[in-house]
Amino acid sequence: MNILVCVKAVPDMESHFTLQSDSLHIEDSNLVYKMNSFDECAVEEALKMKEKNGGEVVIVSLGDDKTVQVMRKAFAMGADRGVFLNNASFKDTDALTVAGLLHKAVSDFKPDLILTGIQAEDDIQAQVGPALAELFGVPHASVVVSVVLSEDAKKIKVKRELEGGTLEVVEMSLPCLLTIQTGINIPRYPSLPGIMKAKKKEIKEIKLSESDLGSSKVERVTLLEPQPEGKVEILQGDAKSVATQLISKLKERKVFN
Amino acid sequence: MEEEENKMAGKILVLIEHREGKVLDYNWGNLGFAVTLANKLNAEVSAVILSAVILAQDSASLVQSVKSKKINEIITVHDPKLEKYSPDTYAYVMQNLVSQGDIQVVVAGHTSIGWDFLPKLAVRLNVGLVSEVNGVEGEGENLIFKRQVYNGKLVEKVRVKSKPYLLTVERGGFPDIEEGGTPQVSNVSVDLSQIEVRTKIIEYVKSEKGGVDLTKSSIIVSGGRGLGKKENFQIVKDLAEALGGDYAASRPVVDNEWVERDRQVGSSGKTVKPKLYLACGISGAIQHLSGMKKSDVIVALNKDPDAPIFGVATYGVIGDLFEVIPALIEEAKKQGVH
């Protein structure tokens, strides 16, 4: 069973984000990048299936230099090899163009299963997965929280999350694409031998030119800080003081009655 | 001349998402958004209802629930293959409707249906798609769409260089559509005989039921990733007890199995409206906010002053949870809140 997993390097969302002077990009020289958490669950799910059914787990990613360490992490977890689409301007590329580039880069690989995270924590679009399924010509299910492969490994039954806590049980034939929701598993930590092995695993690097990126149909005009709605009252003082203020204010508002 | 000016410039198609015979409630906000957009584009709003012939009664009741809304038209498409949602059929039908008329925009929710099939449609039409739109500026050809990025810490404005515009709408991002319309209903036939439904829905299941119904709680103390580890979640439970409320959690906490799934608040969990929602170490991703932002009083405790949760909070405390929460427990006991 050969599995393709798409991953993305994203900044730690706990970071303080500041804007570059062009107001189109964030200042990222001081940010710590990591694997998108949805993708990490996708990698874990791929590895679990590989352990059961054999085959190869291939990682594909579009990004800049920060992406390499994220691919190495997937290798350290147990993935076999990677395809790295390298272009520093990838952030200006819309999701459908990204899907097209990923598809083109791996079109010689015929995966039985393609996994992506539902969405990237930075762009929050949830487009690449279903778009990629269309390009591969395979069925898909999004927001998957459980996967069961049939005994002959030809069909897959998944649970996908709908709104408000309802789950949809869906069956489809392989090959197919799933977008993975967090909570489906708890991703493993790379082991020390895993980290050692990761250094030797192959990354096929494809340098993309500006013309390879083409022209995106969705174009960012500006990036800005959210307008504060101005109603939050920030309580000042030490812990004891804010506690006294807060409980008094809540009592005044009769929330405990 | 005057006739020329009043001429409507095309249609906005809004997919009505429904399940088991019921229109899902977030559709009214999607239609509300479409009307705002229609004014900017001088376009008409058409609600699109896809359903199975064999569910004629159900489909009639679906139409019924949209019929009073202030929109121009309801388009119905019937086929046995449309009994349940599938990306194959939905993308095909919408593609077909787009090819049949002057369609300016296709709108769906940013939901398990909308985000699932619109990327597919976008690939087929070779047009751009904007996800989770929560605002629109400009007029005519110069529309700018607003959406959140970086986990809600920043906002981006985008422009789309292709048509029709494909958009998914943030849940709860727009006021509901007004009542008082008399849309005409037209049935459009789309031939689905060649379309294979590759994803088969077997059943719907409710995620496991627990002992608590958070939608009935009047005080909720909720904990997030900021607590660091499972053992630390205990102080959230202690604070909930001290305030006479129930404890809840954000998605990452539930994913890490610190707390049971039925305690999850957010778009994929419970939507709650308590008198007090006290968020401890929750950054406030859109998915979480949509499940609690209508609470009467919201208190945010977080060490990160940029956390989006402060944007919806009534009171905020920027500080260390492990100092503030114990102080709150002590104070609650001292002031005898319940």
PDB file of N, CA, C and O in Angstrom, chain B residues 255-279:
ATOM      1  N   ASP B 255      -8.647  16.322  21.638  1.00  0.00           N
ATOM      2  CA  ASP B 255      -7.817  15.496  20.746  1.00  0.00           C
ATOM      3  C   ASP B 255      -6.708  14.785  21.511  1.00  0.00           C
ATOM      4  O   ASP B 255      -6.337  13.661  21.190  1.00  0.00           O
ATOM      5  N   ASN B 256      -6.172  15.460  22.517  1.00  0.00           N
ATOM      6  CA  ASN B 256      -5.096  14.849  23.302  1.00  0.00           C
ATOM      7  C   ASN B 256      -5.612  13.950  24.419  1.00  0.00           C
ATOM      8  O   ASN B 256      -4.838  13.487  25.263  1.00  0.00           O
ATOM      9  N   GLU B 257      -6.932  13.787  24.446  1.00  0.00           N
ATOM     10  CA  GLU B 257      -7.575  12.894  25.411  1.00  0.00           C
ATOM     11  C   GLU B 257      -7.380  13.323  26.856  1.00  0.00           C
ATOM     12  O   GLU B 257      -7.296  12.501  27.755  1.00  0.00           O
ATOM     13  N   TRP B 258      -7.297  14.644  27.074  1.00  0.00           N
ATOM     14  CA  TRP B 258      -7.270  15.118  28.463  1.00  0.00           C
ATOM     15  C   TRP B 258      -8.677  15.092  29.042  1.00  0.00           C
ATOM     16  O   TRP B 258      -8.872  14.975  30.228  1.00  0.00           O
ATOM     17  N   VAL B 259      -9.669  15.270  28.125  1.00  0.00           N
ATOM     18  CA  VAL B 259     -11.064  15.409  28.534  1.00  0.00           C
ATOM     19  C   VAL B 259     -11.927  14.664  27.522  1.00  0.00           C
ATOM     20  O   VAL B 259     -11.547  14.519  26.365  1.00  0.00           O
ATOM     21  N   GLU B 260     -13.118  14.206  27.955  1.00  0.00           N
ATOM     22  CA  GLU B 260     -14.016  13.453  27.088  1.00  0.00           C
ATOM     23  C   GLU B 260     -14.523  14.318  25.928  1.00  0.00           C
ATOM     24  O   GLU B 260     -14.698  15.519  26.061  1.00  0.00           O
ATOM     25  N   ARG B 261     -14.784  13.691  24.793  1.00  0.00           N
ATOM     26  CA  ARG B 261     -15.215  14.354  23.564  1.00  0.00           C
ATOM     27  C   ARG B 261     -16.520  15.143  23.751  1.00  0.00           C
ATOM     28  O   ARG B 261     -16.723  16.174  23.120  1.00  0.00           O
ATOM     29  N   ASP B 262     -17.434  14.668  24.597  1.00  0.00           N
ATOM     30  CA  ASP B 262     -18.714  15.371  24.732  1.00  0.00           C
ATOM     31  C   ASP B 262     -18.580  16.709  25.480  1.00  0.00           C
ATOM     32  O   ASP B 262     -19.550  17.435  25.619  1.00  0.00           O
ATOM     33  N   ARG B 263     -17.368  17.019  25.925  1.00  0.00           N
ATOM     34  CA  ARG B 263     -17.143  18.320  26.585  1.00  0.00           C
ATOM     35  C   ARG B 263     -16.596  19.362  25.614  1.00  0.00           C
ATOM     36  O   ARG B 263     -16.249  20.470  26.018  1.00  0.00           O
ATOM     37  N   GLN B 264     -16.463  18.998  24.345  1.00  0.00           N
ATOM     38  CA  GLN B 264     -15.849  19.912  23.377  1.00  0.00           C
ATOM     39  C   GLN B 264     -16.810  21.000  22.911  1.00  0.00           C
ATOM     40  O   GLN B 264     -17.905  20.718  22.452  1.00  0.00           O
ATOM     41  N   VAL B 265     -16.340  22.250  23.010  1.00  0.00           N
ATOM     42  CA  VAL B 265     -17.116  23.389  22.517  1.00  0.00           C
ATOM     43  C   VAL B 265     -16.497  23.875  21.200  1.00  0.00           C
ATOM     44  O   VAL B 265     -15.280  23.976  21.082  1.00  0.00           O
ATOM     45  N   GLY B 266     -17.335  24.148  20.212  1.00  0.00           N
ATOM     46  CA  GLY B 266     -16.833  24.648  18.928  1.00  0.00           C
ATOM     47  C   GLY B 266     -17.674  24.121  17.791  1.00  0.00           C
ATOM     48  O   GLY B 266     -18.625  23.374  18.014  1.00  0.00           O
ATOM     49  N   SER B 267     -17.310  24.480  16.555  1.00  0.00           N
ATOM     50  CA  SER B 267     -18.170  24.123  15.421  1.00  0.00           C
ATOM     51  C   SER B 267     -18.278  22.619  15.224  1.00  0.00           C
ATOM     52  O   SER B 267     -19.276  22.130  14.728  1.00  0.00           O
ATOM     53  N   SER B 268     -17.245  21.872  15.621  1.00  0.00           N
ATOM     54  CA  SER B 268     -17.355  20.423  15.484  1.00  0.00           C
ATOM     55  C   SER B 268     -17.820  19.770  16.791  1.00  0.00           C
ATOM     56  O   SER B 268     -17.917  18.559  16.888  1.00  0.00           O
ATOM     57  N   GLY B 269     -18.091  20.593  17.793  1.00  0.00           N
ATOM     58  CA  GLY B 269     -18.608  20.067  19.065  1.00  0.00           C
ATOM     59  C   GLY B 269     -19.910  20.760  19.426  1.00  0.00           C
ATOM     60  O   GLY B 269     -20.816  20.843  18.613  1.00  0.00           O
ATOM     61  N   LYS B 270     -19.997  21.256  20.649  1.00  0.00           N
ATOM     62  CA  LYS B 270     -21.235  21.879  21.118  1.00  0.00           C
ATOM     63  C   LYS B 270     -21.222  23.385  20.860  1.00  0.00           C
ATOM     64  O   LYS B 270     -20.183  24.033  20.939  1.00  0.00           O
ATOM     65  N   THR B 271     -22.407  23.902  20.563  1.00  0.00           N
ATOM     66  CA  THR B 271     -22.583  25.351  20.513  1.00  0.00           C
ATOM     67  C   THR B 271     -23.310  25.743  21.788  1.00  0.00           C
ATOM     68  O   THR B 271     -24.387  25.220  22.067  1.00  0.00           O
ATOM     69  N   VAL B 272     -22.702  26.616  22.574  1.00  0.00           N
ATOM     70  CA  VAL B 272     -23.251  26.926  23.898  1.00  0.00           C
ATOM     71  C   VAL B 272     -23.505  28.428  24.037  1.00  0.00           C
ATOM     72  O   VAL B 272     -22.874  29.246  23.374  1.00  0.00           O
ATOM     73  N   LYS B 273     -24.452  28.771  24.910  1.00  0.00           N
ATOM     74  CA  LYS B 273     -24.782  30.183  25.168  1.00  0.00           C
ATOM     75  C   LYS B 273     -25.018  30.383  26.661  1.00  0.00           C
ATOM     76  O   LYS B 273     -26.099  30.798  27.075  1.00  0.00           O
ATOM     77  N   PRO B 274     -24.030  30.074  27.502  1.00  0.00           N
ATOM     78  CA  PRO B 274     -24.270  30.203  28.941  1.00  0.00           C
ATOM     79  C   PRO B 274     -24.272  31.671  29.383  1.00  0.00           C
ATOM     80  O   PRO B 274     -23.911  32.549  28.603  1.00  0.00           O
ATOM     81  N   LYS B 275     -24.645  31.890  30.659  1.00  0.00           N
ATOM     82  CA  LYS B 275     -24.554  33.251  31.205  1.00  0.00           C
ATOM     83  C   LYS B 275     -23.086  33.652  31.351  1.00  0.00           C
ATOM     84  O   LYS B 275     -22.726  34.802  31.204  1.00  0.00           O
ATOM     85  N   LEU B 276     -22.247  32.666  31.706  1.00  0.00           N
ATOM     86  CA  LEU B 276     -20.812  32.940  31.844  1.00  0.00           C
ATOM     87  C   LEU B 276     -19.998  31.859  31.145  1.00  0.00           C
ATOM     88  O   LEU B 276     -20.192  30.667  31.391  1.00  0.00           O
ATOM     89  N   TYR B 277     -19.115  32.286  30.267  1.00  0.00           N
ATOM     90  CA  TYR B 277     -18.166  31.373  29.640  1.00  0.00           C
ATOM     91  C   TYR B 277     -16.779  31.873  29.991  1.00  0.00           C
ATOM     92  O   TYR B 277     -16.381  32.976  29.632  1.00  0.00           O
ATOM     93  N   LEU B 278     -16.052  31.058  30.744  1.00  0.00           N
ATOM     94  CA  LEU B 278     -14.730  31.462  31.212  1.00  0.00           C
ATOM     95  C   LEU B 278     -13.694  30.593  30.521  1.00  0.00           C
ATOM     96  O   LEU B 278     -13.628  29.387  30.746  1.00  0.00           O
ATOM     97  N   ALA B 279     -12.924  31.213  29.617  1.00  0.00           N
ATOM     98  CA  ALA B 279     -11.986  30.454  28.771  1.00  0.00           C
ATOM     99  C   ALA B 279     -10.575  30.545  29.337  1.00  0.00           C
ATOM    100  O   ALA B 279     -10.015  31.635  29.424  1.00  0.00           O
TER     101      ALA B 279
END
